[in-house]
Coordinates of C-alpha atoms in Angstrom, one line a residue:
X1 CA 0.0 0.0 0.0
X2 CA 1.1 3.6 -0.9
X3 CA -0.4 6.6 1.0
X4 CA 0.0 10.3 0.3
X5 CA 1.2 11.8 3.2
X6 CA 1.5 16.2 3.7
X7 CA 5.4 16.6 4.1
X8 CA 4.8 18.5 7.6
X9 CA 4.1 15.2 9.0
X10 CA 6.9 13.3 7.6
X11 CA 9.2 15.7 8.9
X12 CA 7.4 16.0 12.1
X13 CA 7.4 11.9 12.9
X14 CA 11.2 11.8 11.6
X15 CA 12.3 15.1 13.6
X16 CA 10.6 12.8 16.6
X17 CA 12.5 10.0 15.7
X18 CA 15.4 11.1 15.6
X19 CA 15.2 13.1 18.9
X20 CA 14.6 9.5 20.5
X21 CA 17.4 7.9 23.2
X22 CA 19.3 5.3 21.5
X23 CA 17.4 3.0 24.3
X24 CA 13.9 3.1 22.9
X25 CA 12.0 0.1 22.8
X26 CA 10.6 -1.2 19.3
X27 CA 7.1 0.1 19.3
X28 CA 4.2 -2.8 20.5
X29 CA 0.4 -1.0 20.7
X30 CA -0.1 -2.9 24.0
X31 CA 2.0 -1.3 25.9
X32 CA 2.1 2.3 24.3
X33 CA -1.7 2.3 24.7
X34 CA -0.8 1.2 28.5
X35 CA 1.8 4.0 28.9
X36 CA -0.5 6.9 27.5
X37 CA -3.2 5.4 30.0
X38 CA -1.6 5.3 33.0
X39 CA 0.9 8.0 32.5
X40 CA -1.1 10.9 34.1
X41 CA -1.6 8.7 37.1
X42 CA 1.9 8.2 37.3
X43 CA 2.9 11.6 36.9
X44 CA 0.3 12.8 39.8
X45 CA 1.2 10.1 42.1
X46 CA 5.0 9.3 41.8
X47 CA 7.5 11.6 43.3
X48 CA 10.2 10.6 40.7
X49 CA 9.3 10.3 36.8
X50 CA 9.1 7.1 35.0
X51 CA 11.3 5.0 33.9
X52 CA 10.7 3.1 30.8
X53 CA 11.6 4.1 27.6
X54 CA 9.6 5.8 24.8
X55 CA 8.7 3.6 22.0
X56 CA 10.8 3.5 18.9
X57 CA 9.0 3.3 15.2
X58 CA 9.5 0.1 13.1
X59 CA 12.5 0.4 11.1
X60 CA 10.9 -0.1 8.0
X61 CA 8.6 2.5 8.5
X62 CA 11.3 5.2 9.1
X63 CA 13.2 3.9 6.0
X64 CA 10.2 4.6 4.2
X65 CA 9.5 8.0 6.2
X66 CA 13.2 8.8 4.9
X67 CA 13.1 7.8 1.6
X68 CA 9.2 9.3 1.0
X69 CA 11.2 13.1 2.7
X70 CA 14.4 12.5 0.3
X71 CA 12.3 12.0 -3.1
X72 CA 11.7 15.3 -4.6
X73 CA 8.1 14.6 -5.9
X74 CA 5.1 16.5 -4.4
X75 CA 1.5 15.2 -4.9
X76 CA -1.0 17.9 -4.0
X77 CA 1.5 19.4 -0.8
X78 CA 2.6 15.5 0.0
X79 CA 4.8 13.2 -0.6
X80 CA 4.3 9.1 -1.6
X81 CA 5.1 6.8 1.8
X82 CA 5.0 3.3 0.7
X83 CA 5.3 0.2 -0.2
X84 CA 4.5 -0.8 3.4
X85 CA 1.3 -2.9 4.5
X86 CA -1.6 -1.5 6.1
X87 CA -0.5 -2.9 9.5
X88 CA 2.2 -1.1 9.2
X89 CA -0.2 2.4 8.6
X90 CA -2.3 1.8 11.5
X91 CA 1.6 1.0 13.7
X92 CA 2.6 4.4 12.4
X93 CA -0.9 5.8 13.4
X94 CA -0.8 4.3 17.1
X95 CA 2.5 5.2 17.1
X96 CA 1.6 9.1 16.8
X97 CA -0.9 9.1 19.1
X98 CA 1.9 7.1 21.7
X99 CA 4.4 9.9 20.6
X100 CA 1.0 12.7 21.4
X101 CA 1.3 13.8 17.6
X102 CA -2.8 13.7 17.2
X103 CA -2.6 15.9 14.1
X104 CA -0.4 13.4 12.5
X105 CA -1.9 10.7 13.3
X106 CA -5.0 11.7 12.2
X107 CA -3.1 12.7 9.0
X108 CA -2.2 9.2 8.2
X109 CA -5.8 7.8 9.0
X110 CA -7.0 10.3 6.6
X111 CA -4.1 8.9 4.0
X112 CA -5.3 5.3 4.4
X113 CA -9.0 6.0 4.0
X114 CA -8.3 8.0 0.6
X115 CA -6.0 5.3 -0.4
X116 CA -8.4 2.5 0.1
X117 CA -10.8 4.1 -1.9

């Protein structure tokens, strides 16, 4: 699947990337759901901040991030972002909304509906 994504969220989700600790964890919904959950509580109850690590993106959906922000095609403000399965749309999605980038996230909802079409 191939998805049209605007180029602001591209750079946005690989800016976040990159400004990850080399100790992130690979990404599993499960516990990022579980994490933006209980993270308030957390915050309002612990004295010290938690400890576990953010969640890191897939590897093969930053190397298509990457490759989608290097080509120097635009489609209607956006850029191509593919060949990846939808799985790995709705792990990119999740993993905006893990990462609190709503706008994004809702960006590459938007991209999957259009593309299914």
């Amino acid at each position: 699947m191939v998805v049209t994504l605007p180029i602001g969220t591209i750079k946005r989700i690989l800016d976040r990337v990159s400004s990850l600790p080399e100790q992130a964890s690979e990404f599993i919904l499960g516990e990022a759901l579980a994490r933006i959950l209980t993270r308030d509580d957390i915050e309002t109850t612990s004295p010290t901040p938690a400890t576990k690590s953010l969640p890191k993106l897939p590897q093969n959906i930053v190397s298509a991030l990457e490759k989608a922000r290097d080509d120097k095609t635009l489609i209607d403000g956006g850029k191509h972002v593919g060949h990846l399965g939808h799985y790995d749309f709705m792990t990119l999605r999740d993993w905006c909304r893990a990462m609190r980038l709503g706008s994004d996230a809702a960006a590459v909802e938007a991209a999957v509906v259009a593309a299914s079409k």
